[in-house]
Amino acid sequence: MLFDVEILKKIDEELKKYVDKNDELYNASKHLLFAGGKRLRPYLTVITYNLKKDNMEEILPAAAAVELIHNYTLIHDDIMDNDDERRGKPTVHVVYGEPIAILAGDLLYAKAFEAVSNIKDSKKAHDVLKILSKACVEVCEGQAMDMKFENYNPTMEEYLEMIRKKTGALLEASVEIGAIMADCSEEEKTALKEYAKRIGLTFQIQDDVLDLIGDKNKIGKPVGSDIREGKKTIIVIHALKTLDEEKKRRLLEILGNKNIGEEEIKEAIEILKPSIEYAKELMKIKTEEAKNYLKIFDEERRKVLEDLADFIISRIH
């Protein structure tokens, strides 16, 4: 099994310490936190740390900090995108209203830094704080870029920069924090950062692919919602660059039209098929590159990070 149940259990126990109150604000903050997320980011922090060390108690506050930040971004994302559903459940603002949802996100953000303050080694806590705050800045910058793309067609370079920030920054931070806590050398830290950059990219591309060809019940939202919203994904950008004029014109007619039905979404997905294949090939290349950067580590210990890179492009939600 890819995800070690014991590690996941310990991460959950650690997270509960920070939201252990029973009132509306805390219940709102827990709504998504314990709604069946993959725990990919804190898990990455722990397994990166495990490349060199095995003291779970040392790494858990740092892993919790990463997950608390991630869930804060999800709550605010859902408000900005006006999404009604995540992980198959109504979103926080739908259940508790926008004001409480904003506060619940802010609470998780603050609790992340409380978690960092629980790291025993103050030098490591300081270094983790720097990485985490930088990631928060980049996530905000990436989200702003994504919103800007609604009004024009970005280049491939602009899109890749956006996902490196919006999706990749926190995945990179998860790995970097594990490396700091494990006393990795500079060479090892650089290799891990390159690994994380690539899995951050493949994670977002796989999300884009799943939106078009995934299972609604598995991904927790309607298939093709990116088409309806007019999202400029890597698939759309590639299509607009490579399609003939007739298909391009038709795609642009459908893209971003909130009133389109199932038939038009199917038609758009059909037009996008060659670009979906392009995205899948790119993910394979980036996954192999990511795994190559791990070769400087012990073969047995790095295997779980290699398997995780494969999991990211084969996951179904």
Tab-separated table of C-alpha atoms in Angstrom:
chain	number	residue	atom	x	y	z
A	1	MET	CA	0.000	0.000	0.000
A	2	LEU	CA	1.412	3.393	-1.032
A	3	PHE	CA	0.243	5.468	1.950
A	4	ASP	CA	1.397	4.099	5.295
A	5	VAL	CA	-1.728	4.005	7.500
A	6	GLU	CA	0.296	4.526	10.679
A	7	ILE	CA	1.861	7.740	9.337
A	8	LEU	CA	-1.551	9.040	8.220
A	9	LYS	CA	-3.018	8.231	11.637
A	10	LYS	CA	-0.239	10.149	13.413
A	11	ILE	CA	-0.708	13.157	11.081
A	12	ASP	CA	-4.437	13.195	11.881
A	13	GLU	CA	-3.777	12.978	15.616
A	14	GLU	CA	-1.363	15.914	15.342
A	15	LEU	CA	-3.859	17.994	13.339
A	16	LYS	CA	-6.623	17.392	15.895
A	17	LYS	CA	-4.501	19.102	18.580
A	18	TYR	CA	-4.837	22.433	16.743
A	19	VAL	CA	-8.607	22.416	16.194
A	20	ASP	CA	-9.739	20.690	19.383
A	21	LYS	CA	-12.706	22.900	20.232
A	22	ASN	CA	-16.389	22.379	19.634
A	23	ASP	CA	-17.934	25.639	18.433
A	24	GLU	CA	-19.047	27.023	15.078
A	25	LEU	CA	-15.686	28.523	14.087
A	26	TYR	CA	-13.693	25.389	14.936
A	27	ASN	CA	-16.322	23.099	13.393
A	28	ALA	CA	-16.117	25.147	10.192
A	29	SER	CA	-12.311	24.874	10.203
A	30	LYS	CA	-12.561	21.074	10.655
A	31	HIS	CA	-15.220	20.672	7.943
A	32	LEU	CA	-12.707	20.071	5.121
A	33	LEU	CA	-9.725	19.167	7.272
A	34	PHE	CA	-11.240	15.774	8.134
A	35	ALA	CA	-13.349	15.259	4.990
A	36	GLY	CA	-11.140	12.589	3.432
A	37	GLY	CA	-8.301	14.570	1.840
A	38	LYS	CA	-5.267	12.598	0.653
A	39	ARG	CA	-2.832	14.227	3.165
A	40	LEU	CA	-0.345	14.292	0.281
A	41	ARG	CA	1.586	17.339	1.525
A	42	PRO	CA	2.182	16.333	5.162
A	43	TYR	CA	2.854	12.785	3.983
A	44	LEU	CA	5.519	14.130	1.631
A	45	THR	CA	7.083	16.035	4.544
A	46	VAL	CA	7.253	12.863	6.647
A	47	ILE	CA	8.592	10.545	3.928
A	48	THR	CA	11.198	13.119	2.842
A	49	TYR	CA	12.316	13.319	6.472
A	50	ASN	CA	12.409	9.503	6.553
A	51	LEU	CA	15.120	9.496	3.866
A	52	LYS	CA	17.551	10.265	6.681
A	53	LYS	CA	15.708	10.108	10.033
A	54	ASP	CA	12.928	8.218	11.787
A	55	ASN	CA	11.826	10.330	14.771
A	56	MET	CA	8.104	10.884	14.081
A	57	GLU	CA	7.676	13.189	17.066
A	58	GLU	CA	10.229	15.607	15.613
A	59	ILE	CA	8.601	15.891	12.187
A	60	LEU	CA	4.872	15.921	13.039
A	61	PRO	CA	4.451	19.653	13.935
A	62	ALA	CA	6.137	20.611	10.633
A	63	ALA	CA	3.924	18.188	8.669
A	64	ALA	CA	0.795	19.541	10.391
A	65	ALA	CA	1.789	23.128	9.522
A	66	VAL	CA	1.861	22.258	5.819
A	67	GLU	CA	-1.580	20.600	5.895
A	68	LEU	CA	-3.146	23.454	7.878
A	69	ILE	CA	-1.910	25.950	5.272
A	70	HIS	CA	-3.206	23.734	2.455
A	71	ASN	CA	-6.697	23.575	3.953
A	72	TYR	CA	-6.727	27.326	4.553
A	73	THR	CA	-6.072	27.840	0.811
A	74	LEU	CA	-8.876	25.404	-0.110
A	75	ILE	CA	-11.502	27.239	1.957
A	76	HIS	CA	-10.557	30.605	0.452
A	77	ASP	CA	-10.297	29.091	-3.062
A	78	ASP	CA	-13.831	27.733	-2.833
A	79	ILE	CA	-15.151	31.154	-1.814
A	80	MET	CA	-13.340	32.889	-4.689
A	81	ASP	CA	-14.455	30.294	-7.242
A	82	ASN	CA	-17.968	30.097	-5.805
A	83	ASP	CA	-17.688	26.292	-5.636
A	84	ASP	CA	-20.490	24.392	-3.918
A	85	GLU	CA	-18.735	21.054	-3.534
A	86	ARG	CA	-15.323	19.673	-2.603
A	87	ARG	CA	-14.371	16.064	-1.797
A	88	GLY	CA	-18.023	15.184	-2.430
A	89	LYS	CA	-19.211	17.434	0.417
A	90	PRO	CA	-20.749	20.923	0.462
A	91	THR	CA	-18.003	23.555	0.798
A	92	VAL	CA	-17.402	25.426	4.061
A	93	HIS	CA	-19.038	28.685	2.925
A	94	VAL	CA	-22.130	26.783	1.741
A	95	VAL	CA	-22.609	25.166	5.159
A	96	TYR	CA	-21.472	27.985	7.469
A	97	GLY	CA	-21.806	31.135	5.336
A	98	GLU	CA	-19.002	33.259	3.877
A	99	PRO	CA	-17.997	35.315	6.960
A	100	ILE	CA	-17.416	32.210	9.126
A	101	ALA	CA	-15.712	30.409	6.212
A	102	ILE	CA	-13.233	33.287	5.800
A	103	LEU	CA	-12.534	33.228	9.548
A	104	ALA	CA	-12.172	29.422	9.511
A	105	GLY	CA	-9.535	29.747	6.770
A	106	ASP	CA	-7.756	32.487	8.714
A	107	LEU	CA	-7.823	30.332	11.846
A	108	LEU	CA	-6.124	27.430	10.022
A	109	TYR	CA	-3.516	29.861	8.658
A	110	ALA	CA	-2.723	31.083	12.176
A	111	LYS	CA	-2.708	27.538	13.573
A	112	ALA	CA	-0.078	26.553	10.977
A	113	PHE	CA	2.353	29.022	12.536
A	114	GLU	CA	1.421	27.774	15.996
A	115	ALA	CA	2.446	24.320	14.732
A	116	VAL	CA	5.797	25.710	13.510
A	117	SER	CA	6.381	27.175	16.984
A	118	ASN	CA	6.088	23.623	18.360
A	119	ILE	CA	9.216	22.514	16.461
A	120	LYS	CA	11.723	21.922	19.265
A	121	ASP	CA	14.882	22.993	17.408
A	122	SER	CA	14.595	26.795	17.096
A	123	LYS	CA	17.034	27.013	14.133
A	124	LYS	CA	14.959	24.466	12.210
A	125	ALA	CA	11.730	26.232	13.222
A	126	HIS	CA	13.147	29.479	11.808
A	127	ASP	CA	14.131	27.803	8.514
A	128	VAL	CA	10.735	26.091	8.218
A	129	LEU	CA	9.015	29.419	8.851
A	130	LYS	CA	10.954	31.013	5.974
A	131	ILE	CA	10.011	28.217	3.568
A	132	LEU	CA	6.359	28.198	4.624
A	133	SER	CA	5.869	31.967	4.420
A	134	LYS	CA	7.534	32.033	0.961
A	135	ALA	CA	5.173	29.268	-0.193
A	136	CYS	CA	2.149	31.240	1.088
A	137	VAL	CA	3.246	34.300	-0.900
A	138	GLU	CA	3.700	32.190	-4.065
A	139	VAL	CA	0.311	30.494	-3.676
A	140	CYS	CA	-1.333	33.963	-3.532
A	141	GLU	CA	0.660	35.140	-6.567
A	142	GLY	CA	-0.285	31.977	-8.476
A	143	GLN	CA	-3.970	32.373	-7.622
A	144	ALA	CA	-3.890	36.015	-8.808
A	145	MET	CA	-2.264	34.898	-12.082
A	146	ASP	CA	-4.919	32.216	-12.550
A	147	MET	CA	-7.676	34.804	-12.094
A	148	LYS	CA	-5.968	37.138	-14.592
A	149	PHE	CA	-5.929	34.349	-17.191
A	150	GLU	CA	-9.741	34.506	-17.324
A	151	ASN	CA	-9.403	37.668	-19.409
A	152	TYR	CA	-6.774	36.534	-21.940
A	153	ASN	CA	-5.003	33.474	-23.345
A	154	PRO	CA	-1.719	32.929	-21.456
A	155	THR	CA	1.407	31.494	-23.083
A	156	MET	CA	2.589	28.032	-22.059
A	157	GLU	CA	5.419	29.674	-20.052
A	158	GLU	CA	2.964	31.881	-18.137
A	159	TYR	CA	0.741	28.903	-17.389
A	160	LEU	CA	3.647	26.781	-16.122
A	161	GLU	CA	4.788	29.648	-13.896
A	162	MET	CA	1.251	29.965	-12.517
A	163	ILE	CA	0.954	26.294	-11.583
A	164	ARG	CA	4.490	26.240	-10.170
A	165	LYS	CA	3.234	28.862	-7.722
A	166	LYS	CA	-0.426	28.026	-7.179
A	167	THR	CA	-0.097	24.232	-6.907
A	168	GLY	CA	3.627	23.538	-6.839
A	169	ALA	CA	4.777	25.998	-4.150
A	170	LEU	CA	3.199	24.111	-1.255
A	171	LEU	CA	4.270	20.700	-2.579
A	172	GLU	CA	7.833	22.034	-2.907
A	173	ALA	CA	7.630	23.485	0.605
A	174	SER	CA	6.427	20.113	1.969
A	175	VAL	CA	9.545	18.400	0.610
A	176	GLU	CA	11.946	21.232	1.531
A	177	ILE	CA	10.630	21.247	5.109
A	178	GLY	CA	11.160	17.480	5.380
A	179	ALA	CA	14.722	17.993	4.108
A	180	ILE	CA	15.437	20.749	6.667
A	181	MET	CA	14.087	18.645	9.535
A	182	ALA	CA	16.201	15.662	8.382
A	183	ASP	CA	19.464	17.702	8.227
A	184	CYS	CA	19.887	17.024	4.508
A	185	SER	CA	23.003	18.398	2.790
A	186	GLU	CA	22.739	21.278	0.295
A	187	GLU	CA	23.146	18.828	-2.596
A	188	GLU	CA	20.336	16.652	-1.222
A	189	LYS	CA	18.081	19.674	-0.664
A	190	THR	CA	18.614	20.814	-4.268
A	191	ALA	CA	17.818	17.331	-5.626
A	192	LEU	CA	14.649	17.163	-3.520
A	193	LYS	CA	13.546	20.606	-4.657
A	194	GLU	CA	13.912	19.548	-8.314
A	195	TYR	CA	11.935	16.371	-7.570
A	196	ALA	CA	9.184	18.430	-5.915
A	197	LYS	CA	9.015	20.953	-8.777
A	198	ARG	CA	8.220	18.152	-11.200
A	199	ILE	CA	5.634	16.379	-9.064
A	200	GLY	CA	3.965	19.756	-8.446
A	201	LEU	CA	3.658	20.190	-12.191
A	202	THR	CA	2.339	16.670	-12.809
A	203	PHE	CA	-0.137	17.005	-9.914
A	204	GLN	CA	-1.818	20.027	-11.518
A	205	ILE	CA	-1.725	18.587	-15.037
A	206	GLN	CA	-3.359	15.381	-13.785
A	207	ASP	CA	-6.072	17.526	-12.149
A	208	ASP	CA	-6.635	19.210	-15.528
A	209	VAL	CA	-6.831	15.803	-17.256
A	210	LEU	CA	-9.201	14.376	-14.629
A	211	ASP	CA	-11.556	17.322	-15.045
A	212	LEU	CA	-12.058	16.197	-18.653
A	213	ILE	CA	-11.943	12.407	-18.461
A	214	GLY	CA	-12.348	11.595	-14.741
A	215	ASP	CA	-15.278	10.062	-12.881
A	216	LYS	CA	-17.603	12.682	-11.342
A	217	ASN	CA	-18.078	10.574	-8.192
A	218	LYS	CA	-14.331	10.171	-7.740
A	219	ILE	CA	-13.232	13.766	-8.441
A	220	GLY	CA	-16.056	15.264	-6.358
A	221	LYS	CA	-17.241	17.745	-9.029
A	222	PRO	CA	-18.926	17.586	-12.446
A	223	VAL	CA	-16.682	16.451	-15.318
A	224	GLY	CA	-15.910	19.313	-17.709
A	225	SER	CA	-16.435	22.079	-15.142
A	226	ASP	CA	-13.133	23.663	-16.302
A	227	ILE	CA	-14.632	23.994	-19.807
A	228	ARG	CA	-17.754	25.687	-18.478
A	229	GLU	CA	-15.620	28.041	-16.394
A	230	GLY	CA	-13.306	28.765	-19.336
A	231	LYS	CA	-10.172	27.664	-17.464
A	232	LYS	CA	-6.993	28.074	-19.516
A	233	THR	CA	-5.347	24.765	-18.631
A	234	ILE	CA	-2.220	23.342	-20.250
A	235	ILE	CA	-4.563	21.213	-22.394
A	236	VAL	CA	-6.499	24.227	-23.690
A	237	ILE	CA	-3.321	26.271	-24.285
A	238	HIS	CA	-1.797	23.402	-26.293
A	239	ALA	CA	-5.039	22.960	-28.277
A	240	LEU	CA	-5.285	26.648	-29.179
A	241	LYS	CA	-1.716	26.469	-30.460
A	242	THR	CA	-2.134	23.291	-32.523
A	243	LEU	CA	-5.770	23.003	-33.713
A	244	ASP	CA	-6.921	23.932	-37.189
A	245	GLU	CA	-8.952	27.164	-37.453
A	246	GLU	CA	-12.363	25.480	-37.582
A	247	LYS	CA	-11.814	23.394	-34.432
A	248	LYS	CA	-10.186	26.325	-32.638
A	249	ARG	CA	-13.189	28.545	-33.431
A	250	ARG	CA	-15.594	25.880	-32.133
A	251	LEU	CA	-13.581	25.335	-28.945
A	252	LEU	CA	-13.563	29.080	-28.213
A	253	GLU	CA	-17.363	29.177	-28.712
A	254	ILE	CA	-17.850	26.498	-26.061
A	255	LEU	CA	-15.100	27.533	-23.622
A	256	GLY	CA	-16.336	29.675	-20.742
A	257	ASN	CA	-19.991	29.477	-21.797
A	258	LYS	CA	-21.893	28.873	-18.550
A	259	ASN	CA	-25.062	27.791	-20.403
A	260	ILE	CA	-23.604	24.880	-22.378
A	261	GLY	CA	-25.089	21.423	-21.966
A	262	GLU	CA	-23.550	17.946	-21.716
A	263	GLU	CA	-23.384	17.534	-25.495
A	264	GLU	CA	-21.210	20.603	-26.002
A	265	ILE	CA	-18.922	19.554	-23.149
A	266	LYS	CA	-18.508	16.142	-24.828
A	267	GLU	CA	-17.797	17.909	-28.146
A	268	ALA	CA	-15.112	20.098	-26.516
A	269	ILE	CA	-13.504	17.053	-24.867
A	270	GLU	CA	-13.415	15.321	-28.259
A	271	ILE	CA	-11.685	18.372	-29.802
A	272	LEU	CA	-9.191	18.383	-26.911
A	273	LYS	CA	-8.248	14.680	-27.207
A	274	PRO	CA	-4.825	15.190	-28.906
A	275	SER	CA	-3.951	17.814	-26.286
A	276	ILE	CA	-4.994	15.466	-23.453
A	277	GLU	CA	-2.522	12.933	-24.915
A	278	TYR	CA	0.159	15.651	-25.043
A	279	ALA	CA	-0.480	16.388	-21.334
A	280	LYS	CA	-0.222	12.685	-20.427
A	281	GLU	CA	3.111	12.354	-22.262
A	282	LEU	CA	4.494	15.460	-20.562
A	283	MET	CA	3.540	13.998	-17.155
A	284	LYS	CA	5.395	10.768	-17.921
A	285	ILE	CA	8.559	12.697	-18.869
A	286	LYS	CA	8.404	14.900	-15.757
A	287	THR	CA	7.780	11.896	-13.489
A	288	GLU	CA	10.891	10.126	-14.802
A	289	GLU	CA	12.928	13.318	-14.328
A	290	ALA	CA	11.602	13.618	-10.759
A	291	LYS	CA	12.632	10.043	-9.915
A	292	ASN	CA	16.098	10.538	-11.406
A	293	TYR	CA	16.787	13.328	-8.908
A	294	LEU	CA	16.269	10.833	-6.055
A	295	LYS	CA	19.118	8.562	-7.175
A	296	ILE	CA	21.540	10.134	-4.645
A	297	PHE	CA	19.506	8.651	-1.771
A	298	ASP	CA	19.406	5.161	-0.301
A	299	GLU	CA	17.520	2.901	-2.713
A	300	GLU	CA	15.185	1.396	-0.131
A	301	ARG	CA	14.351	4.707	1.584
A	302	ARG	CA	13.730	6.648	-1.625
A	303	LYS	CA	11.307	4.037	-3.027
A	304	VAL	CA	8.257	5.541	-1.325
A	305	LEU	CA	9.013	8.951	-2.930
A	306	GLU	CA	9.427	7.262	-6.322
A	307	ASP	CA	6.121	5.423	-5.860
A	308	LEU	CA	4.444	8.676	-4.877
A	309	ALA	CA	5.608	10.338	-8.120
A	310	ASP	CA	4.009	7.437	-10.045
A	311	PHE	CA	0.843	7.637	-7.944
A	312	ILE	CA	0.358	11.330	-8.777
A	313	ILE	CA	-0.038	10.652	-12.502
A	314	SER	CA	-2.070	7.468	-12.087
A	315	ARG	CA	-4.525	8.710	-9.425
A	316	ILE	CA	-8.206	8.889	-10.331
A	317	HIS	CA	-9.188	11.782	-8.024
